[in-house]
Amino acid sequence: MEFLDLNPASKAKGLVHLPGSKSISNRTLLLAALASGTTEIRDLLKSDDTDRMLEALTALGVGVTKTGEHDYSIVGTGGSFPNKSAGGVPNKEIDLFLGNAGTAFRPLTAALALSGGTYKLHGVARMHERPIGDLVDALRQIGADITYLGEEGFPPLLIKPATIAANGVIKIRGDVSSQFLTALLMALPMTGKETHIEMVSELISKPYIEITLKLMAQFGVNVVREGWERFTVPAAAGYKTPGTVFVEGDASSASYFLAAGALGGGPVRVQGVGASSIQGDVAFADALEAIGVTITKGENWIEASAPSLPLKAFDRDFNHIPDAAMTLAVVALFCDGPSRLTNIASWRVKETDRISAMATELRKLGAIVEEGEDWLRVTPVEKLTPNAAIDTYDDHRMAMCFSLATFGGVPVRINDPKCTAKTFPTYFDVFASVVS
């Protein structure tokens, strides 16, 4: 196995230009593909997940042209993918491999279920362990023809043409993944019918739904939201290109550098997200501020510094920012007492079981860790264990957040560091540029 040995760190200072947001990048690609007209996308994230979406759109007949290092021109289809079967052979499925990209797999499942074609969607082994049953159940309510090719409730999937009746109410759970609701919302304008979506459980990760709604509005579809319980997609609501779209920097990726500024004195400034961001994960900065970190913000930047360690221990609900919360689980090593992260059940169904993985790897550093079904409690120790070999579980966020353990003054080994290619291929180079 490949590994990367990181030296002990004591200081962090500098400026980081963030890569594009994964959530915004893949949503924007799909909306541009479904829209009328050509969309110019600037600052798109270059990563495994966006590569899988671009490959899928190309296979579906969407006009995709790379116009710059992070820029693409997408010729919209007006709401109907041109390619309905492989090679034009009736009922022969188009094979779409989507890796472990939930932001591609879930929305494409919904869009293709309404497309009148035959498609096989599959991915890596872990993708086939990530649930999709709630989304499939919701789509079947309006007539979608979706078959599980493996275990019930999980990918891979076979989608066939179907008669869709979407002018009523769709009921869906929201307590496993907000991506299921995002997928429905983005796909339903393809039907041209007014459709209501009703939640039958608590909706988690609400800021990610806010991203979806704001991007849909940018493409001309305004969903009516009644609290977080009911959503109405209007009739005749086709997507229209806004012309040129700029992708914000990734707020989840910002968390590692803001935390580095906190643990290494700072200041560290991240460029690409700020006070005007549409991403919920910018609230990570508020969570840092609450434990003693100095945060300043501009329209398109955030800066973090801290006068000294330790930081204040915390007990906080992270339902709204589950991805960025992983960074705080490592920051907890540098707090003045036990810290507790709650309402993080969604960690169990991410790229790996992140609650179990986080507990296991924090213990390698010497921390005392307790875990529950939806919570984690981290008790720091006076001195971290040096030379811990951190397993990353093919999970980009595990690799990135454990780089922060080096601020404990110990060397740390990161196994399989290239897993960061999912969202931030150059992460460790950028980290090294601000840390000493």
Short mmCIF file of C-alpha atoms in Angstrom, two decimals:
data_model
loop_
_atom_site.label_atom_id
_atom_site.label_comp_id
_atom_site.label_asym_id
_atom_site.label_seq_id
_atom_site.Cartn_x
_atom_site.Cartn_y
_atom_site.Cartn_z
CA MET A 1 0.00 0.00 0.00
CA GLU A 2 1.19 3.50 -0.79
CA PHE A 3 1.66 5.85 2.14
CA LEU A 4 2.73 9.38 2.94
CA ASP A 5 4.76 10.28 6.03
CA LEU A 6 3.92 13.73 7.41
CA ASN A 7 6.38 15.58 9.65
CA PRO A 8 5.36 17.11 12.98
CA ALA A 9 3.80 20.54 12.52
CA SER A 10 3.75 23.57 14.80
CA LYS A 11 2.82 26.54 12.62
CA ALA A 12 0.36 27.30 9.83
CA LYS A 13 0.15 30.50 7.86
CA GLY A 14 -0.74 31.48 4.32
CA LEU A 15 -3.34 31.69 1.57
CA VAL A 16 -5.18 28.74 -0.01
CA HIS A 17 -7.15 28.94 -3.25
CA LEU A 18 -9.83 26.30 -2.88
CA PRO A 19 -10.81 23.80 -5.57
CA GLY A 20 -14.42 23.97 -6.75
CA SER A 21 -17.20 22.53 -4.63
CA LYS A 22 -18.01 18.90 -5.44
CA SER A 23 -21.66 19.38 -4.52
CA ILE A 24 -22.03 22.45 -6.71
CA SER A 25 -19.94 21.02 -9.57
CA ASN A 26 -21.94 17.84 -10.11
CA ARG A 27 -25.30 19.54 -9.59
CA THR A 28 -24.35 22.24 -12.08
CA LEU A 29 -23.22 19.70 -14.67
CA LEU A 30 -26.53 17.84 -14.53
CA LEU A 31 -28.65 20.99 -14.56
CA ALA A 32 -26.68 22.32 -17.54
CA ALA A 33 -27.20 19.00 -19.33
CA LEU A 34 -30.97 19.15 -18.74
CA ALA A 35 -31.34 22.83 -19.65
CA SER A 36 -32.20 24.51 -22.92
CA GLY A 37 -29.18 26.31 -24.36
CA THR A 38 -25.43 26.13 -23.81
CA THR A 39 -23.93 26.72 -20.38
CA GLU A 40 -20.35 27.84 -19.81
CA ILE A 41 -19.10 26.46 -16.49
CA ARG A 42 -16.06 28.07 -14.87
CA ASP A 43 -13.88 26.74 -12.02
CA LEU A 44 -15.36 23.21 -12.09
CA LEU A 45 -13.78 20.83 -9.61
CA LYS A 46 -11.33 18.41 -11.21
CA SER A 47 -11.80 15.14 -9.32
CA ASP A 48 -12.82 11.51 -9.64
CA ASP A 49 -16.45 12.35 -8.85
CA THR A 50 -16.79 15.05 -11.50
CA ASP A 51 -14.95 12.86 -14.02
CA ARG A 52 -17.59 10.15 -13.50
CA MET A 53 -20.40 12.65 -14.09
CA LEU A 54 -18.74 14.05 -17.22
CA GLU A 55 -18.24 10.52 -18.60
CA ALA A 56 -21.87 9.66 -17.91
CA LEU A 57 -23.21 12.81 -19.58
CA THR A 58 -21.06 12.15 -22.63
CA ALA A 59 -22.37 8.57 -22.84
CA LEU A 60 -25.92 9.94 -22.65
CA GLY A 61 -25.34 12.15 -25.70
CA VAL A 62 -24.77 15.49 -24.00
CA GLY A 63 -22.39 17.86 -25.79
CA VAL A 64 -19.42 18.29 -23.43
CA THR A 65 -16.41 20.40 -24.43
CA LYS A 66 -13.46 21.24 -22.19
CA THR A 67 -12.61 24.89 -22.78
CA GLY A 68 -9.99 25.48 -20.07
CA GLU A 69 -8.22 23.75 -17.21
CA HIS A 70 -11.36 23.96 -15.05
CA ASP A 71 -13.84 25.22 -17.63
CA TYR A 72 -16.46 23.35 -19.67
CA SER A 73 -19.11 24.13 -22.25
CA ILE A 74 -22.25 22.00 -21.89
CA VAL A 75 -24.84 21.89 -24.69
CA GLY A 76 -28.16 21.33 -22.94
CA THR A 77 -30.63 18.68 -24.10
CA GLY A 78 -33.79 20.57 -23.21
CA GLY A 79 -34.78 17.93 -20.68
CA SER A 80 -34.37 14.70 -22.65
CA PHE A 81 -31.10 12.80 -22.99
CA PRO A 82 -30.51 11.90 -26.67
CA ASN A 83 -29.16 8.40 -26.04
CA LYS A 84 -31.86 5.98 -24.85
CA SER A 85 -30.04 2.69 -25.46
CA ALA A 86 -26.55 1.40 -26.24
CA GLY A 87 -25.62 1.80 -29.89
CA GLY A 88 -29.20 2.65 -30.73
CA VAL A 89 -30.17 -0.99 -30.19
CA PRO A 90 -33.63 -1.04 -28.56
CA ASN A 91 -33.63 -2.10 -24.89
CA LYS A 92 -29.85 -2.57 -24.79
CA GLU A 93 -28.72 -0.79 -21.64
CA ILE A 94 -26.21 2.03 -21.65
CA ASP A 95 -23.58 1.04 -19.06
CA LEU A 96 -22.70 3.86 -16.65
CA PHE A 97 -19.89 3.29 -14.15
CA LEU A 98 -20.08 5.97 -11.45
CA GLY A 99 -17.31 4.95 -9.06
CA ASN A 100 -18.16 5.99 -5.50
CA ALA A 101 -19.73 9.31 -6.54
CA GLY A 102 -22.96 9.71 -4.61
CA THR A 103 -23.42 13.21 -6.08
CA ALA A 104 -23.50 11.57 -9.53
CA PHE A 105 -25.23 8.26 -8.76
CA ARG A 106 -28.30 9.52 -6.87
CA PRO A 107 -29.30 12.45 -9.17
CA LEU A 108 -28.63 10.41 -12.32
CA THR A 109 -30.82 7.60 -10.98
CA ALA A 110 -33.76 9.99 -10.77
CA ALA A 111 -33.10 11.77 -14.05
CA LEU A 112 -32.65 8.54 -16.00
CA ALA A 113 -35.76 6.97 -14.44
CA LEU A 114 -37.72 9.78 -16.12
CA SER A 115 -35.80 9.64 -19.41
CA GLY A 116 -37.51 6.78 -21.24
CA GLY A 117 -34.31 4.81 -21.83
CA THR A 118 -32.53 1.68 -20.68
CA TYR A 119 -29.56 2.20 -18.36
CA LYS A 120 -27.36 0.21 -15.99
CA LEU A 121 -25.87 2.21 -13.11
CA HIS A 122 -23.08 0.70 -11.03
CA GLY A 123 -19.92 1.66 -9.18
CA VAL A 124 -17.16 0.44 -6.89
CA ALA A 125 -17.88 -2.12 -4.17
CA ARG A 126 -18.50 0.56 -1.52
CA MET A 127 -21.06 2.30 -3.76
CA HIS A 128 -22.98 -0.97 -3.81
CA GLU A 129 -23.09 -0.86 0.01
CA ARG A 130 -24.55 2.65 0.13
CA PRO A 131 -28.36 2.63 0.37
CA ILE A 132 -30.58 3.95 -2.40
CA GLY A 133 -33.87 2.26 -1.53
CA ASP A 134 -35.64 5.41 -0.31
CA LEU A 135 -35.03 7.12 -3.66
CA VAL A 136 -36.07 4.07 -5.68
CA ASP A 137 -39.26 3.72 -3.62
CA ALA A 138 -40.09 7.37 -4.26
CA LEU A 139 -39.53 7.05 -8.01
CA ARG A 140 -41.62 3.89 -8.17
CA GLN A 141 -44.53 5.89 -6.71
CA ILE A 142 -44.77 7.74 -10.04
CA GLY A 143 -44.26 4.68 -12.23
CA ALA A 144 -40.49 4.39 -12.64
CA ASP A 145 -39.19 0.95 -13.70
CA ILE A 146 -36.08 0.30 -11.59
CA THR A 147 -34.67 -3.14 -10.79
CA TYR A 148 -32.02 -4.00 -8.22
CA LEU A 149 -29.28 -6.11 -9.81
CA GLY A 150 -27.82 -7.13 -6.46
CA GLU A 151 -29.03 -6.69 -2.92
CA GLU A 152 -32.49 -5.14 -2.46
CA GLY A 153 -32.22 -1.44 -1.63
CA PHE A 154 -28.68 -1.02 -2.99
CA PRO A 155 -26.94 -0.47 -6.34
CA PRO A 156 -26.31 -1.64 -9.01
CA LEU A 157 -29.55 -0.68 -10.77
CA LEU A 158 -31.23 -1.38 -14.10
CA ILE A 159 -33.56 1.36 -15.33
CA LYS A 160 -36.05 0.75 -18.14
CA PRO A 161 -38.52 2.99 -20.00
CA ALA A 162 -41.74 3.60 -18.08
CA THR A 163 -44.92 5.64 -18.15
CA ILE A 164 -44.40 8.38 -15.57
CA ALA A 165 -47.34 9.96 -13.76
CA ALA A 166 -45.85 12.77 -11.70
CA ASN A 167 -48.78 15.13 -11.10
CA GLY A 168 -49.51 14.12 -7.50
CA VAL A 169 -47.67 13.70 -4.21
CA ILE A 170 -44.44 11.76 -3.70
CA LYS A 171 -43.54 10.71 -0.17
CA ILE A 172 -39.91 10.18 0.76
CA ARG A 173 -37.74 9.71 3.83
CA GLY A 174 -35.00 12.22 4.51
CA ASP A 175 -33.18 10.73 7.48
CA VAL A 176 -30.62 8.61 5.60
CA SER A 177 -29.33 10.98 2.92
CA SER A 178 -30.44 14.39 1.68
CA GLN A 179 -29.18 13.36 -1.77
CA PHE A 180 -32.39 11.40 -2.32
CA LEU A 181 -34.48 14.57 -2.06
CA THR A 182 -31.95 16.48 -4.16
CA ALA A 183 -32.23 13.83 -6.88
CA LEU A 184 -36.03 14.05 -6.95
CA LEU A 185 -36.07 17.83 -6.97
CA MET A 186 -33.59 18.09 -9.83
CA ALA A 187 -35.30 15.45 -11.99
CA LEU A 188 -39.00 16.30 -11.61
CA PRO A 189 -38.97 19.39 -13.89
CA MET A 190 -38.33 16.88 -16.72
CA THR A 191 -41.98 15.74 -16.38
CA GLY A 192 -43.51 19.17 -16.98
CA LYS A 193 -46.06 18.42 -14.25
CA GLU A 194 -46.67 20.13 -10.93
CA THR A 195 -45.52 17.66 -8.30
CA HIS A 196 -45.48 17.75 -4.53
CA ILE A 197 -42.84 16.05 -2.40
CA GLU A 198 -43.66 15.33 1.23
CA MET A 199 -41.09 14.26 3.82
CA VAL A 200 -42.12 11.35 6.04
CA SER A 201 -39.15 11.68 8.41
CA GLU A 202 -36.72 14.33 9.57
CA LEU A 203 -34.65 15.81 6.75
CA ILE A 204 -30.93 15.75 7.49
CA SER A 205 -28.23 17.94 5.94
CA LYS A 206 -30.68 20.73 5.09
CA PRO A 207 -27.94 23.10 3.83
CA TYR A 208 -27.31 20.70 0.95
CA ILE A 209 -30.97 21.03 -0.07
CA GLU A 210 -30.50 24.80 0.04
CA ILE A 211 -27.67 24.40 -2.48
CA THR A 212 -29.94 22.34 -4.73
CA LEU A 213 -32.80 24.86 -4.58
CA LYS A 214 -30.55 27.85 -5.24
CA LEU A 215 -28.90 26.19 -8.23
CA MET A 216 -32.27 25.12 -9.64
CA ALA A 217 -33.43 28.74 -9.34
CA GLN A 218 -30.29 29.86 -11.16
CA PHE A 219 -31.42 27.60 -14.04
CA GLY A 220 -34.93 29.05 -13.96
CA VAL A 221 -36.88 26.58 -11.79
CA ASN A 222 -38.21 27.94 -8.49
CA VAL A 223 -39.38 25.28 -6.06
CA VAL A 224 -41.91 26.30 -3.42
CA ARG A 225 -40.76 25.12 0.01
CA GLU A 226 -43.13 24.84 2.98
CA GLY A 227 -40.82 24.47 5.94
CA TRP A 228 -38.72 21.36 5.45
CA GLU A 229 -41.75 19.08 5.15
CA ARG A 230 -43.19 19.83 1.68
CA PHE A 231 -41.76 20.94 -1.66
CA THR A 232 -43.66 21.83 -4.84
CA VAL A 233 -42.07 21.63 -8.27
CA PRO A 234 -44.16 23.85 -10.57
CA ALA A 235 -45.70 22.76 -13.87
CA ALA A 236 -43.96 23.56 -17.17
CA ALA A 237 -40.76 24.27 -15.24
CA GLY A 238 -38.04 23.49 -17.76
CA TYR A 239 -34.44 24.45 -17.08
CA LYS A 240 -32.91 27.31 -19.06
CA THR A 241 -29.23 28.13 -19.21
CA PRO A 242 -28.11 31.13 -17.16
CA GLY A 243 -25.23 31.54 -19.63
CA THR A 244 -22.02 31.44 -17.60
CA VAL A 245 -21.86 29.82 -14.17
CA PHE A 246 -18.99 30.14 -11.69
CA VAL A 247 -18.50 27.26 -9.21
CA GLU A 248 -17.75 28.30 -5.63
CA GLY A 249 -14.73 26.91 -3.81
CA ASP A 250 -15.40 23.81 -1.74
CA ALA A 251 -16.44 24.75 1.80
CA SER A 252 -15.83 21.23 3.12
CA SER A 253 -12.24 21.39 1.84
CA ALA A 254 -11.89 24.80 3.49
CA SER A 255 -12.39 23.15 6.89
CA TYR A 256 -8.94 21.50 6.91
CA PHE A 257 -7.12 24.77 6.31
CA LEU A 258 -9.22 26.81 8.71
CA ALA A 259 -8.51 24.13 11.33
CA ALA A 260 -4.81 24.32 10.47
CA GLY A 261 -4.94 28.07 11.08
CA ALA A 262 -6.52 27.38 14.45
CA LEU A 263 -4.04 24.69 15.48
CA GLY A 264 -0.95 26.34 14.00
CA GLY A 265 -1.57 29.91 15.08
CA GLY A 266 -2.39 31.26 11.66
CA PRO A 267 -3.59 33.29 10.06
CA VAL A 268 -4.64 30.95 7.26
CA ARG A 269 -6.99 32.42 4.67
CA VAL A 270 -9.08 30.33 2.28
CA GLN A 271 -10.12 32.02 -0.95
CA GLY A 272 -13.26 30.90 -2.81
CA VAL A 273 -15.89 30.83 -0.07
CA GLY A 274 -17.03 33.54 2.30
CA ALA A 275 -19.98 35.42 3.70
CA SER A 276 -21.92 35.14 0.42
CA SER A 277 -21.47 31.36 0.03
CA ILE A 278 -24.49 29.14 -0.70
CA GLN A 279 -22.80 26.18 1.05
CA GLY A 280 -23.84 25.17 4.53
CA ASP A 281 -20.36 23.95 5.41
CA VAL A 282 -19.17 27.55 5.83
CA ALA A 283 -20.84 27.14 9.25
CA PHE A 284 -17.71 25.17 10.17
CA ALA A 285 -16.07 28.55 10.75
CA ASP A 286 -18.77 29.39 13.32
CA ALA A 287 -18.11 26.08 15.09
CA LEU A 288 -14.41 26.98 15.30
CA GLU A 289 -15.22 30.45 16.60
CA ALA A 290 -17.33 28.92 19.36
CA ILE A 291 -14.31 26.99 20.69
CA GLY A 292 -11.94 29.95 20.79
CA VAL A 293 -10.70 30.46 17.23
CA THR A 294 -10.53 33.96 15.74
CA ILE A 295 -12.53 34.04 12.48
CA THR A 296 -12.78 36.89 9.99
CA LYS A 297 -14.78 36.82 6.75
CA GLY A 298 -15.08 38.67 3.49
CA GLU A 299 -17.48 38.10 0.62
CA ASN A 300 -15.22 35.43 -0.90
CA TRP A 301 -12.76 34.50 1.85
CA ILE A 302 -12.52 33.25 5.43
CA GLU A 303 -9.51 33.51 7.73
CA ALA A 304 -8.71 31.58 10.91
CA SER A 305 -6.13 32.09 13.67
CA ALA A 306 -5.85 31.21 17.34
CA PRO A 307 -3.71 32.75 20.06
CA SER A 308 -2.92 29.47 21.81
CA LEU A 309 -3.94 25.88 22.50
CA PRO A 310 -5.88 24.14 23.91
CA LEU A 311 -9.20 25.11 22.38
CA LYS A 312 -12.48 24.76 24.27
CA ALA A 313 -14.13 21.36 24.42
CA PHE A 314 -17.53 21.19 22.72
CA ASP A 315 -20.80 19.26 22.67
CA ARG A 316 -22.51 20.10 19.39
CA ASP A 317 -25.16 18.85 16.95
CA PHE A 318 -23.62 18.44 13.48
CA ASN A 319 -26.68 17.32 11.54
CA HIS A 320 -26.36 20.29 9.18
CA ILE A 321 -22.62 19.97 8.39
CA PRO A 322 -21.76 16.26 8.64
CA ASP A 323 -18.79 16.36 6.24
CA ALA A 324 -17.02 19.30 7.86
CA ALA A 325 -17.76 17.81 11.28
CA MET A 326 -15.16 15.11 10.59
CA THR A 327 -12.50 17.82 10.79
CA LEU A 328 -13.72 18.79 14.26
CA ALA A 329 -13.40 15.20 15.43
CA VAL A 330 -9.65 15.57 14.90
CA VAL A 331 -9.60 19.12 16.29
CA ALA A 332 -11.07 17.56 19.46
CA LEU A 333 -7.59 16.12 20.11
CA PHE A 334 -6.51 19.70 20.91
CA CYS A 335 -9.37 20.72 23.20
CA ASP A 336 -9.29 21.15 26.98
CA GLY A 337 -11.57 18.21 27.76
CA PRO A 338 -13.86 15.59 26.22
CA SER A 339 -15.79 16.74 23.13
CA ARG A 340 -18.96 15.21 21.73
CA LEU A 341 -20.26 15.24 18.16
CA THR A 342 -23.96 14.35 17.92
CA ASN A 343 -26.62 13.70 15.24
CA ILE A 344 -24.06 12.32 12.78
CA ALA A 345 -25.84 9.08 11.82
CA SER A 346 -25.30 9.90 8.12
CA TRP A 347 -21.59 9.17 8.67
CA ARG A 348 -22.52 5.47 8.72
CA VAL A 349 -23.53 5.45 5.02
CA LYS A 350 -20.85 7.68 3.50
CA GLU A 351 -17.72 6.56 1.62
CA THR A 352 -17.07 4.33 4.62
CA ASP A 353 -18.69 3.95 8.04
CA ARG A 354 -17.12 7.17 9.22
CA ILE A 355 -18.11 6.86 12.88
CA SER A 356 -16.40 3.49 13.20
CA ALA A 357 -13.42 4.54 11.07
CA MET A 358 -12.91 7.80 12.94
CA ALA A 359 -13.04 6.07 16.32
CA THR A 360 -10.53 3.42 15.22
CA GLU A 361 -8.00 5.89 13.83
CA LEU A 362 -8.27 8.41 16.68
CA ARG A 363 -7.48 5.59 19.12
CA LYS A 364 -4.25 4.91 17.19
CA LEU A 365 -3.19 8.43 18.19
CA GLY A 366 -3.87 7.63 21.85
CA ALA A 367 -7.25 9.35 22.22
CA ILE A 368 -10.01 7.82 24.31
CA VAL A 369 -13.00 7.45 22.01
CA GLU A 370 -16.55 6.30 22.61
CA GLU A 371 -19.04 5.83 19.78
CA GLY A 372 -22.79 5.42 19.45
CA GLU A 373 -25.18 4.95 16.57
CA ASP A 374 -25.18 8.69 15.85
CA TRP A 375 -22.52 10.21 18.10
CA LEU A 376 -18.82 10.24 18.91
CA ARG A 377 -17.05 11.33 22.10
CA VAL A 378 -13.34 12.19 21.94
CA THR A 379 -11.21 12.61 25.06
CA PRO A 380 -7.78 14.07 24.30
CA VAL A 381 -4.53 12.90 25.87
CA GLU A 382 -1.52 14.93 26.96
CA LYS A 383 0.75 13.48 24.28
CA LEU A 384 -0.30 11.90 20.99
CA THR A 385 1.20 8.57 19.92
CA PRO A 386 3.92 9.23 17.33
CA ASN A 387 4.15 7.48 13.96
CA ALA A 388 0.53 6.30 13.95
CA ALA A 389 -0.31 4.68 10.60
CA ILE A 390 -3.73 6.06 9.68
CA ASP A 391 -5.89 3.89 7.45
CA THR A 392 -8.11 5.93 5.14
CA TYR A 393 -10.71 3.38 3.96
CA ASP A 394 -10.66 4.79 0.42
CA ASP A 395 -12.29 7.87 1.97
CA HIS A 396 -10.86 11.24 0.93
CA ARG A 397 -12.04 13.01 4.09
CA MET A 398 -10.35 10.51 6.41
CA ALA A 399 -7.03 11.19 4.68
CA MET A 400 -7.38 14.96 4.76
CA CYS A 401 -8.63 15.50 8.29
CA PHE A 402 -5.99 13.25 9.88
CA SER A 403 -3.22 15.42 8.41
CA LEU A 404 -4.16 17.81 11.24
CA ALA A 405 -2.93 15.34 13.85
CA THR A 406 0.62 16.48 13.01
CA PHE A 407 -0.06 19.62 15.09
CA GLY A 408 0.30 17.34 18.09
CA GLY A 409 4.05 17.52 17.44
CA VAL A 410 4.25 13.93 16.16
CA PRO A 411 4.90 12.41 12.75
CA VAL A 412 1.87 10.73 11.17
CA ARG A 413 1.66 8.19 8.34
CA ILE A 414 -1.31 8.45 5.96
CA ASN A 415 -2.03 5.21 4.10
CA ASP A 416 -3.38 5.42 0.54
CA PRO A 417 -3.04 9.23 0.33
CA LYS A 418 -4.20 9.29 -3.31
CA CYS A 419 -7.77 8.65 -2.18
CA THR A 420 -8.00 12.46 -1.91
CA ALA A 421 -8.43 12.43 -5.72
CA LYS A 422 -12.17 12.11 -5.08
CA THR A 423 -12.37 15.84 -4.33
CA PHE A 424 -8.88 17.34 -3.86
CA PRO A 425 -6.07 15.56 -5.76
CA THR A 426 -3.40 18.10 -4.72
CA TYR A 427 -4.45 18.31 -1.06
CA PHE A 428 -1.17 17.27 0.56
CA ASP A 429 0.88 19.63 -1.60
CA VAL A 430 -1.39 22.54 -0.66
CA PHE A 431 -1.34 21.50 3.01
CA ALA A 432 2.47 21.48 2.96
CA SER A 433 2.49 25.01 1.49
CA VAL A 434 0.93 26.53 4.61
CA VAL A 435 2.24 24.23 7.35
CA SER A 436 5.69 24.13 8.95
#
